[in-house]
XYZ file of C-alpha atoms in Angstrom:
365
model
C -25.526 -2.501 -0.992
C -24.829 0.024 -3.736
C -25.502 2.794 -1.271
C -22.827 1.509 1.079
C -20.416 1.221 -1.840
C -20.974 4.896 -2.748
C -20.740 5.983 0.829
C -17.424 4.082 1.476
C -15.989 5.479 -1.730
C -16.926 9.065 -0.800
C -15.976 8.892 2.903
C -12.545 7.395 2.200
C -11.578 9.969 -0.343
C -12.943 12.724 1.969
C -10.488 11.430 4.576
C -7.695 11.626 2.079
C -8.434 15.209 1.152
C -8.787 16.313 4.827
C -5.454 14.777 5.787
C -3.702 16.299 2.732
C -5.162 19.754 3.626
C -3.791 19.311 7.225
C -0.322 18.710 5.707
C -0.605 21.740 3.518
C -1.705 23.836 6.479
C 1.331 22.667 8.441
C 3.703 23.635 5.646
C 2.075 27.027 5.342
C 2.411 27.599 9.131
C 6.035 26.422 9.145
C 7.140 28.272 6.066
C 4.936 31.280 6.867
C 4.243 31.876 3.306
C 0.648 31.692 1.930
C 1.811 30.605 -1.513
C 2.145 27.028 -0.177
C -1.621 26.819 -0.068
C -1.302 26.149 -3.856
C -0.380 22.616 -2.873
C -4.067 22.104 -1.945
C -4.806 22.254 -5.691
C -3.497 18.751 -6.022
C -6.599 17.580 -4.399
C -8.544 18.445 -7.550
C -7.058 15.371 -9.214
C -8.529 13.267 -6.371
C -11.882 15.037 -6.848
C -11.715 14.279 -10.606
C -10.873 10.656 -10.010
C -13.825 10.362 -7.623
C -16.282 11.648 -10.199
C -14.971 9.405 -12.901
C -15.065 6.362 -10.557
C -18.581 7.105 -9.505
C -19.676 7.508 -13.076
C -18.021 4.659 -14.832
C -17.280 2.033 -12.054
C -20.206 2.871 -9.607
C -17.635 3.534 -6.914
C -15.902 0.225 -7.172
C -12.088 -0.272 -7.519
C -10.034 -1.331 -10.527
C -8.000 -4.417 -11.116
C -4.389 -4.420 -9.929
C -4.343 -0.648 -9.330
C -5.981 1.866 -6.968
C -6.061 5.390 -8.486
C -7.383 6.830 -5.216
C -4.391 5.709 -3.216
C -1.953 6.820 -5.962
C -3.452 10.319 -6.097
C -3.479 10.530 -2.335
C 0.246 9.875 -2.382
C 0.620 12.763 -4.879
C -1.370 15.115 -2.567
C 0.388 14.383 0.721
C 4.032 13.473 -0.198
C 5.099 16.976 -1.243
C 3.881 18.362 2.130
C 5.864 15.761 4.020
C 8.967 16.499 1.820
C 8.741 20.171 2.788
C 8.301 19.476 6.465
C 11.153 17.027 6.599
C 13.487 19.382 4.681
C 12.590 22.301 6.922
C 12.853 20.352 10.233
C 12.381 23.205 12.764
C 14.600 23.383 15.798
C 11.746 24.074 18.227
C 12.326 22.313 21.577
C 9.931 19.470 22.409
C 9.963 18.820 26.147
C 7.476 17.638 28.706
C 7.303 20.776 30.814
C 6.529 23.217 27.953
C 3.800 20.787 26.794
C 2.207 20.754 30.196
C 2.331 24.563 30.318
C 0.594 24.728 26.897
C -2.123 22.320 28.054
C -2.857 24.458 31.169
C -3.018 27.573 29.186
C -5.372 26.003 26.695
C -7.619 24.750 29.415
C -7.825 28.207 30.893
C -8.624 29.662 27.368
C -11.357 27.000 26.972
C -12.864 28.079 30.204
C -12.741 31.825 29.466
C -14.270 31.277 26.060
C -17.030 29.165 27.514
C -17.815 31.832 30.095
C -17.793 34.624 27.589
C -20.030 32.774 25.175
C -22.682 31.940 27.823
C -22.724 35.580 28.974
C -22.956 37.307 25.591
C -23.452 35.718 22.078
C -24.700 32.195 22.851
C -23.751 28.813 21.415
C -22.607 29.905 17.987
C -19.910 32.248 19.414
C -18.919 29.526 21.876
C -18.252 27.049 19.067
C -16.172 29.576 17.099
C -14.154 30.583 20.112
C -13.557 26.922 21.056
C -12.386 26.160 17.450
C -9.967 29.062 17.525
C -8.512 28.076 20.903
C -8.124 24.506 19.691
C -6.339 25.549 16.505
C -4.085 27.885 18.579
C -3.253 24.876 20.863
C -2.378 22.785 17.964
C -0.206 25.504 16.584
C 1.896 25.571 19.795
C 3.027 21.855 19.196
C 6.559 21.706 18.039
C 7.255 20.855 14.429
C 8.968 17.553 14.893
C 5.941 16.152 16.747
C 3.706 17.464 13.988
C 5.840 15.812 11.258
C 5.992 12.485 12.988
C 2.245 12.566 13.589
C 1.642 13.204 9.961
C 3.884 10.318 9.032
C 2.086 7.990 11.329
C -1.452 8.997 10.348
C -0.376 8.917 6.722
C 0.557 5.205 6.865
C -2.359 4.275 9.015
C -4.770 6.065 6.652
C -3.244 4.165 3.734
C -4.125 0.817 5.277
C -7.504 1.841 6.651
C -8.403 3.700 3.372
C -7.517 0.595 1.320
C -9.745 -1.424 3.610
C -12.686 1.026 3.316
C -12.400 1.516 -0.479
C -14.899 -0.657 -2.352
C -13.270 -3.560 -4.062
C -13.767 -4.599 -7.648
C -14.963 -7.882 -8.965
C -11.426 -9.037 -9.772
C -10.320 -9.189 -6.058
C -11.927 -11.339 -3.378
C -12.267 -10.609 0.368
C -9.648 -13.178 1.168
C -7.182 -11.513 -1.163
C -7.945 -8.113 0.333
C -7.333 -9.406 3.918
C -3.979 -10.764 2.806
C -3.139 -7.450 1.226
C -4.063 -5.454 4.242
C -1.899 -7.659 6.501
C 1.013 -7.142 4.141
C 0.413 -3.373 4.118
C 0.562 -3.176 7.977
C 3.991 -4.756 8.071
C 5.195 -2.754 5.146
C 3.941 0.562 6.707
C 5.729 -0.257 9.993
C 9.089 -0.847 8.171
C 8.720 2.314 6.046
C 7.886 4.385 9.170
C 10.859 3.006 10.981
C 13.195 3.677 8.059
C 12.152 7.382 7.769
C 12.133 8.171 11.429
C 15.339 6.206 12.253
C 17.483 7.583 9.500
C 16.306 11.208 9.498
C 16.574 11.634 13.258
C 20.381 11.237 13.057
C 22.097 14.524 13.580
C 24.789 14.009 10.998
C 22.099 13.169 8.436
C 20.315 16.519 9.184
C 23.412 18.507 8.393
C 23.684 16.950 4.899
C 21.000 18.361 2.537
C 21.780 15.984 -0.253
C 21.548 13.034 2.058
C 18.151 14.060 3.333
C 16.921 14.338 -0.332
C 18.277 10.830 -1.046
C 16.603 9.252 1.924
C 13.232 10.987 1.029
C 13.595 9.849 -2.535
C 13.981 6.182 -1.338
C 11.085 6.684 1.076
C 8.860 8.043 -1.742
C 9.972 5.105 -4.051
C 8.893 2.617 -1.319
C 5.384 4.198 -1.247
C 4.668 3.151 -4.774
C 3.777 -0.336 -3.759
C 0.605 0.641 -2.012
C -1.533 1.448 -5.004
C -0.802 -1.916 -6.537
C -2.618 -5.192 -5.797
C -0.305 -7.555 -7.554
C 0.889 -9.141 -4.335
C -2.282 -11.270 -4.045
C -3.362 -11.656 -7.665
C -2.215 -14.122 -10.340
C -1.934 -12.971 -13.950
C -4.596 -14.587 -15.977
C -2.683 -16.077 -19.017
C -4.249 -17.880 -21.859
C -2.898 -21.018 -23.520
C -1.331 -19.391 -26.544
C 1.936 -19.930 -28.327
C 3.699 -17.159 -26.513
C 2.508 -18.406 -23.148
C 4.214 -21.749 -23.706
C 7.656 -20.152 -23.262
C 9.458 -20.869 -20.015
C 9.642 -17.182 -18.689
C 5.991 -16.657 -19.491
C 4.914 -19.803 -17.733
C 7.069 -19.004 -14.758
C 5.517 -15.515 -14.507
C 2.007 -17.010 -14.989
C 2.406 -19.647 -12.258
C 4.254 -17.595 -9.647
C 3.151 -14.026 -10.448
C 2.148 -13.062 -6.939
C 5.296 -14.588 -5.307
C 7.598 -13.033 -7.970
C 5.890 -9.625 -7.310
C 6.577 -9.922 -3.524
C 10.175 -10.842 -4.205
C 10.594 -7.942 -6.558
C 9.054 -5.478 -4.101
C 11.380 -6.592 -1.445
C 14.554 -6.517 -3.538
C 13.955 -3.348 -5.607
C 11.453 -1.219 -3.848
C 11.806 -1.852 -0.032
C 14.480 -3.938 1.696
C 17.020 -3.610 -1.065
C 16.991 0.234 -1.247
C 16.792 0.455 2.471
C 19.874 -1.774 2.830
C 21.763 0.361 0.305
C 20.987 3.664 2.147
C 21.944 2.178 5.527
C 25.134 0.685 4.181
C 26.147 4.074 2.748
C 25.457 5.676 6.050
C 27.695 3.232 7.943
C 30.393 2.696 5.286
C 30.794 6.158 3.683
C 29.590 8.601 6.395
C 30.770 6.438 9.349
C 27.413 6.784 11.205
C 26.888 3.977 13.659
C 24.253 3.288 16.240
C 22.644 0.117 17.668
C 19.322 0.483 15.854
C 20.961 1.330 12.463
C 23.178 -1.803 12.711
C 20.240 -4.004 13.708
C 17.945 -2.899 10.939
C 20.818 -3.179 8.425
C 21.272 -6.773 9.529
C 17.508 -7.367 9.173
C 17.543 -5.960 5.617
C 20.487 -8.342 4.702
C 18.542 -11.223 6.189
C 15.324 -10.400 4.204
C 17.216 -9.948 0.931
C 18.981 -13.259 1.404
C 15.723 -15.017 2.183
C 13.999 -13.521 -0.852
C 16.862 -14.639 -3.073
C 16.709 -18.106 -1.504
C 12.884 -18.115 -2.225
C 13.494 -17.125 -5.774
C 15.922 -19.933 -6.289
C 13.484 -22.454 -4.723
C 10.711 -21.329 -7.080
C 12.923 -21.476 -10.047
C 14.247 -24.987 -9.329
C 10.732 -26.248 -8.528
C 9.328 -24.887 -11.771
C 12.320 -26.380 -13.645
C 11.694 -29.818 -12.076
C 7.978 -29.625 -12.951
C 8.748 -28.716 -16.591
C 11.284 -31.540 -16.951
C 8.924 -34.080 -15.376
C 5.991 -33.114 -17.694
C 8.221 -33.010 -20.816
C 9.386 -36.587 -20.067
C 5.813 -37.759 -19.780
C 4.859 -35.922 -22.961
C 2.449 -33.558 -21.196
C 2.077 -29.886 -21.739
C 3.043 -27.622 -18.840
C 0.134 -25.336 -18.016
C -0.107 -22.310 -15.770
C -2.613 -22.249 -12.783
C -5.215 -20.465 -14.843
C -5.492 -23.363 -17.348
C -6.541 -26.376 -15.221
C -10.201 -25.263 -15.506
C -10.095 -25.391 -19.251
C -8.134 -28.646 -19.155
C -10.757 -30.180 -16.829
C -13.525 -28.843 -19.094
C -11.841 -30.466 -22.136
C -11.404 -33.730 -20.197
C -14.989 -33.656 -19.048
C -16.160 -33.083 -22.570
C -14.070 -35.990 -23.731
C -15.693 -38.235 -21.173
C -19.159 -37.121 -22.124
C -18.431 -38.046 -25.652
C -17.386 -41.571 -24.618
C -20.520 -42.013 -22.638
C -22.626 -40.948 -25.607
C -20.806 -43.493 -27.756
C -21.273 -46.134 -25.049
C -25.064 -45.414 -24.961
C -25.423 -45.312 -28.707
C -23.464 -48.501 -29.316
C -23.871 -50.949 -26.441
C -21.545 -53.944 -26.089
C -22.340 -56.972 -27.993
C -22.616 -59.242 -24.960
C -25.384 -57.257 -23.465
C -27.208 -56.909 -26.816
C -27.191 -60.705 -27.492
C -28.329 -61.870 -24.098
C -31.949 -60.688 -24.458
C -32.230 -62.323 -27.916
C -31.375 -65.827 -26.619
C -33.904 -65.539 -23.762
C -36.569 -64.488 -26.230
C-alpha cells in the first residue's frame, strides 16, 4: 500500500511538471525568445515540495490544503498569461489543417523508409519525434492556448484524484470534492474562453489583464479542501460565542457560499456586467451566463439566510430549555459524558440494591 502511495505521489507531480514544461515551450515558440525557458525554473519549487512530502508525510497529503496543486498553479499560470496576452493572429481553418496532416504523414513515411535503409531503429525514433514536434508546431496559437486551458483544468481534477489523501479526509469527502471541482472547472473554462474570444476585449489590453486576474483568482479554490470538511472546534469559552458556533456547525456550507460569492460567481458577474454596462458588449452567451451568475449569487444569499435563521432558532430553543448549544464536533464528547454518568448510576445501583429486594430473601429464610 505504501508503494502505491509513493507511486501516485510521484506520477501525479511528474504530470504536473510535464504539462508546465509544455506551456513554457509554447511560450518560447510563440515569443521566439529563449529567455522564457527561465519559467521552467518554477518547477524546482514543485520538486522541493515533492522531496519534503516524501520525507515528512510519506507521500500523503495535508489537511485542508494541497501544496502540490498550489505549486502547479504557480508553474503553469504565468505561461497561460503570456499566451493569452500574445494571442497570435494565425488563421485556424479546416483546409490548412488537412494540408498539414497530409504533409506530416508523408514526412512520417519518408523518415520510416530512410531509417530502415540506413541507420536502424534509433534513427527512426529520432526522426519520428522531430516530425511529430514539427507537426505540433504548425498548429495555430489559439488552438494551442485553448488546449492548454482544457488540459490544465482536467489535470487539476485528475491530479487531485490521484494524489494520496491524508488521514484527515475520507474517500467520501474526496469524491464530493472531485464532483465539485468538475463543475467549477467547467465554469472557469467557459468564463475564460467566452470573454477572451470577444474581439472588442482583445483590443483592450487592460481589460485582458483584468479578466486574467479574475481567472487566476478563481483558481485559488482548487488547493483548498474546506468545501467538504468541518472545522473541529473544542468546547471552550471562545467557542460558545454565536459567530464561532455558527462557523463550527456550518463551516463547509459557509465556505461554499464564500467561494461562490467572492471567488467565482460574484467576480464573474462583476466582469460580465462591466462588459455589458460600460463597454456595451452584448451577445447571447454573455447575457445567458450573466443571468446564470445572478441566479447563483441570489440562491447562495438565500442559502446563507436559511442557515442563519435555522441556527438562530436552534440557539433560542436550546436557551429556553436551559441546554448548551454545541457544534457538531461535540456530540461525541457529550455522549461520552452521558454514558459515563449512566455507568456511575449503574455502579451505585449494584452497590446499594433497593430495600425491597434485600428484605425479601430474609423473610423467606
